[in-house]
Short mmCIF file of C-alpha atoms in Angstrom, two decimals:
data_model
loop_
_atom_site.label_atom_id
_atom_site.label_comp_id
_atom_site.label_asym_id
_atom_site.label_seq_id
_atom_site.Cartn_x
_atom_site.Cartn_y
_atom_site.Cartn_z
CA UNK A 19 182.73 28.83 85.43
CA UNK A 20 186.34 29.53 86.30
CA UNK A 21 189.00 30.75 83.92
CA UNK A 22 191.65 28.20 83.12
CA UNK A 23 194.58 29.23 80.96
CA UNK A 24 193.68 30.96 77.73
CA UNK A 25 190.58 28.91 76.93
CA UNK A 26 187.06 29.90 77.78
CA UNK A 27 185.43 27.86 80.53
CA UNK A 28 182.99 25.46 78.94
CA UNK A 29 179.71 23.98 80.09
CA UNK A 30 178.38 20.97 78.18
CA UNK A 31 174.79 19.87 78.68
CA UNK A 32 172.25 17.61 77.05
CA UNK A 33 169.27 19.07 75.26
CA UNK A 34 166.40 19.44 77.69
CA UNK A 35 168.59 19.78 80.77
CA UNK A 36 168.74 22.95 82.81
CA UNK A 37 171.94 25.00 82.54
CA UNK A 38 173.53 27.19 85.17
CA UNK A 39 176.23 29.65 84.15
CA UNK A 40 178.11 31.42 86.90
CA UNK A 41 179.83 34.76 87.13
CA UNK A 42 181.85 36.29 89.95
CA UNK A 43 182.24 40.05 90.05
CA UNK A 44 184.77 42.03 91.97
CA UNK A 45 183.34 45.51 92.47
CA UNK A 46 181.09 45.70 95.51
CA UNK A 47 179.82 49.06 94.22
CA UNK A 48 178.35 47.46 91.10
CA UNK A 49 174.60 47.89 91.12
CA UNK A 50 173.46 46.77 87.69
CA UNK A 51 174.18 43.49 85.95
CA UNK A 52 173.48 42.24 82.45
CA UNK A 53 173.75 38.86 80.76
CA UNK A 54 174.59 38.68 77.06
CA UNK A 55 174.63 35.78 74.63
CA UNK A 56 177.12 35.78 71.78
CA UNK A 57 176.87 33.32 68.92
CA UNK A 58 179.85 32.66 66.70
CA UNK A 59 180.50 35.56 64.31
CA UNK A 60 177.82 37.75 65.83
CA UNK A 61 177.50 40.56 68.31
CA UNK A 62 176.46 40.14 71.95
CA UNK A 63 172.71 39.90 72.36
CA UNK A 64 170.97 41.18 75.50
CA UNK A 65 169.29 38.39 77.49
CA UNK A 66 168.29 39.69 80.89
CA UNK A 67 169.36 42.24 83.47
CA UNK A 68 169.03 42.73 87.21
CA UNK A 69 169.56 45.62 89.60
CA UNK A 70 171.22 45.26 92.97
CA UNK A 71 167.98 45.84 94.86
CA UNK A 72 166.75 42.47 93.56
CA UNK A 73 167.88 38.89 94.22
CA UNK A 74 166.14 37.22 91.33
CA UNK A 75 164.60 38.09 88.01
CA UNK A 76 162.88 35.81 85.55
CA UNK A 77 162.44 35.98 81.83
CA UNK A 78 161.36 33.51 79.23
CA UNK A 79 163.23 30.27 80.10
CA UNK A 80 165.95 32.29 81.85
CA UNK A 81 166.43 33.33 85.45
CA UNK A 82 169.16 35.51 86.87
CA UNK A 83 170.14 35.20 90.52
CA UNK A 84 172.22 37.78 92.34
CA UNK A 85 174.05 37.14 95.60
CA UNK A 86 175.58 40.42 96.69
CA UNK A 87 177.10 38.92 99.82
CA UNK A 88 179.52 36.78 97.85
CA UNK A 89 179.43 38.93 94.70
CA UNK A 90 178.08 36.16 92.55
CA UNK A 91 175.69 36.15 89.63
CA UNK A 92 174.18 33.18 87.84
CA UNK A 93 172.14 32.63 84.72
CA UNK A 94 169.82 29.66 84.68
CA UNK A 95 168.45 28.41 81.38
CA UNK A 96 165.54 25.99 81.59
CA UNK A 97 165.10 23.16 79.10
CA UNK A 98 168.27 24.04 77.22
CA UNK A 99 168.04 23.81 73.45
CA UNK A 100 170.75 23.46 70.76
CA UNK A 101 170.04 27.06 69.79
CA UNK A 102 171.24 28.12 73.22
CA UNK A 103 174.79 27.06 72.30
CA UNK A 104 176.85 30.24 72.50
CA UNK A 105 179.24 32.16 74.72
CA UNK A 106 177.55 33.88 77.65
CA UNK A 107 178.96 37.02 79.23
CA UNK A 108 178.01 38.79 82.38
CA UNK A 109 178.58 42.54 82.61
CA UNK A 110 178.55 44.79 85.65
CA UNK A 111 178.04 48.52 86.02
CA UNK A 112 178.25 50.94 88.91
CA UNK A 113 175.83 53.78 89.42
CA UNK A 114 178.46 56.41 88.77
CA UNK A 115 179.43 54.94 85.42
CA UNK A 116 177.50 54.00 82.33
CA UNK A 117 180.23 51.70 81.03
CA UNK A 118 179.63 47.95 81.40
CA UNK A 119 182.63 45.84 82.35
CA UNK A 120 182.55 42.36 80.90
CA UNK A 121 183.73 39.06 82.31
CA UNK A 122 185.59 36.49 80.18
CA UNK A 123 182.57 34.48 79.24
CA UNK A 124 181.46 30.87 79.40
CA UNK A 125 180.95 28.68 76.37
CA UNK A 126 177.73 26.67 76.54
CA UNK A 127 177.56 23.58 74.34
CA UNK A 128 174.21 21.83 74.05
CA UNK A 129 174.27 18.27 72.75
CA UNK A 130 171.16 17.03 70.93
CA UNK B 6 165.42 46.18 61.81
CA UNK B 7 166.48 49.42 63.48
CA UNK B 8 169.30 47.86 65.47
CA UNK B 9 172.86 49.05 65.78
CA UNK B 10 174.43 49.01 62.32
CA UNK B 11 178.11 48.48 61.79
CA UNK B 12 180.12 48.47 58.59
CA UNK B 13 182.12 47.07 57.12
CA UNK B 14 181.48 43.65 58.62
CA UNK B 15 184.87 42.44 57.48
CA UNK B 16 187.91 44.50 56.64
CA UNK B 17 191.38 43.43 55.55
CA UNK B 18 194.23 45.90 55.78
CA UNK B 19 197.96 45.66 55.21
CA UNK B 20 200.32 46.75 57.94
CA UNK B 21 200.68 50.51 57.92
CA UNK B 22 197.31 51.24 56.32
CA UNK B 23 194.36 52.93 57.98
CA UNK B 24 191.16 51.25 59.08
CA UNK B 25 187.86 53.09 59.50
CA UNK B 26 184.95 51.39 61.19
CA UNK B 27 181.50 52.94 61.20
CA UNK B 28 178.59 52.62 63.57
CA UNK B 29 175.06 53.94 63.42
CA UNK B 30 173.24 53.66 66.76
CA UNK B 31 169.72 52.45 67.28
CA UNK B 32 167.01 54.99 66.58
CA UNK B 33 166.57 57.26 69.56
CA UNK B 34 169.94 56.37 71.04
CA UNK B 35 172.38 59.19 71.60
CA UNK B 36 175.31 57.36 73.18
CA UNK B 37 177.79 55.05 71.49
CA UNK B 38 180.35 52.65 72.89
CA UNK B 39 183.22 50.88 71.16
CA UNK B 40 184.59 47.58 72.43
CA UNK B 41 187.35 45.30 71.12
CA UNK B 42 187.28 41.53 71.34
CA UNK B 43 190.22 39.23 70.75
CA UNK B 44 189.60 35.52 69.98
CA UNK B 45 188.29 33.61 73.00
CA UNK B 46 188.35 36.73 75.14
CA UNK B 47 185.80 39.07 76.58
CA UNK B 48 184.92 42.52 75.39
CA UNK B 49 187.33 45.27 76.35
CA UNK B 50 185.97 48.79 76.62
CA UNK B 51 187.62 51.38 74.41
CA UNK B 52 185.59 54.59 74.27
CA UNK B 53 182.19 56.06 75.15
CA UNK B 54 180.79 58.97 73.15
CA UNK B 55 177.76 61.10 72.67
CA UNK B 56 177.17 63.43 69.75
CA UNK B 57 180.20 65.70 69.32
CA UNK B 58 181.64 64.70 72.68
CA UNK B 59 183.95 61.98 74.00
CA UNK B 60 182.74 61.09 77.48
CA UNK B 61 185.28 58.44 78.40
CA UNK B 62 188.23 57.20 76.35
CA UNK B 63 190.07 55.44 79.15
CA UNK B 64 190.25 52.20 77.15
CA UNK B 65 191.68 53.69 73.99
CA UNK B 66 195.33 53.04 73.15
CA UNK B 67 197.26 56.29 73.41
CA UNK B 68 198.49 56.21 69.84
CA UNK B 69 196.99 55.45 66.43
CA UNK B 70 193.41 55.06 67.69
CA UNK B 71 190.75 57.76 67.60
CA UNK B 72 186.98 57.92 67.70
CA UNK B 73 184.36 60.48 66.87
CA UNK B 74 180.59 60.81 66.83
CA UNK B 75 179.73 63.86 64.74
CA UNK B 76 176.50 65.78 64.89
CA UNK B 77 175.46 64.19 61.63
CA UNK B 78 176.38 60.70 60.51
CA UNK B 79 177.74 57.58 62.15
CA UNK B 80 180.33 57.18 64.83
CA UNK B 81 183.75 56.30 63.42
CA UNK B 82 186.58 54.35 65.02
CA UNK B 83 189.80 55.10 63.20
CA UNK B 84 192.98 53.07 63.46
CA UNK B 85 196.03 54.54 61.80
CA UNK B 86 199.10 52.58 60.71
CA UNK B 87 197.56 49.26 61.63
CA UNK B 88 199.71 46.44 63.01
CA UNK B 89 198.98 42.72 63.23
CA UNK B 90 198.02 43.08 66.88
CA UNK B 91 195.08 45.27 65.87
CA UNK B 92 193.40 42.24 64.30
CA UNK B 93 190.23 41.75 66.32
CA UNK B 94 186.48 42.13 66.29
CA UNK B 95 185.34 45.66 67.05
CA UNK B 96 181.87 46.02 68.45
CA UNK B 97 179.79 49.14 68.69
CA UNK B 98 176.93 49.47 71.15
CA UNK B 99 174.41 52.20 71.76
CA UNK B 100 172.16 53.34 74.57
CA UNK B 101 169.52 55.97 75.16
CA UNK B 102 170.46 59.10 77.10
CA UNK B 103 171.91 58.01 80.44
CA UNK B 104 168.90 59.09 82.43
CA UNK B 105 166.72 56.61 80.57
CA UNK B 106 168.49 53.44 81.76
CA UNK B 107 171.66 51.49 81.49
CA UNK B 108 171.15 48.66 79.03
CA UNK B 109 173.35 48.86 75.96
CA UNK B 110 172.68 47.06 72.70
CA UNK B 111 175.37 45.78 70.37
CA UNK B 112 175.85 45.68 66.65
CA UNK B 113 177.08 42.63 64.79
CA UNK B 114 180.68 43.81 64.80
CA UNK B 115 183.44 44.64 62.36
CA UNK B 116 186.16 42.02 61.96
CA UNK B 117 189.52 43.59 61.17
CA UNK B 118 192.32 41.44 59.80
CA UNK B 119 195.75 42.96 59.37
CA UNK B 120 198.03 41.11 56.96
#
């Protein structure tokens, strides 16, 4: 998603569809990436991570793809469910730092 | 559940008062992070600590904000003389010693409202 004004980018999908949430990062030295899910009123919850020596990593219903050439990260959610509705953040880290830097987030809305 | 514990979950303070937010890391974790989140925004790094040592405080405002992680007890984020602009959600995260990996795990946050 792309940032527009002060509002979070939003992705609306129907239950059962696959969702793809995108994230562009700026630091070519970043070598570790994490996706978090944040539900309203709660803290960010770890979903999946990937290191820069990989292009793809799969979890349960989620896949993260990393394209280092264009500095792009995506999170794919298969068979999206209403419980997946949340804000999704990507975070990047460089090897010399242990401090994740977060993107603005994308709001995923799943319609039953 | 031995996750990251934060308290209070909600805190209301009048302008000029002090706010103290506490964080107990996950069992076995020795490093603590504090992040601030404004409505509809991402998480902004504030400070990174280990026991009795501030490793990186590059995200901390120069005045009124301080953090500590004593040898015993929780990490504390302290905001003196709060102003309305301090109203936000403050999240604590913890991680194992750096050599063990990079993933950090968050608590449920402390929501500060300044009236």
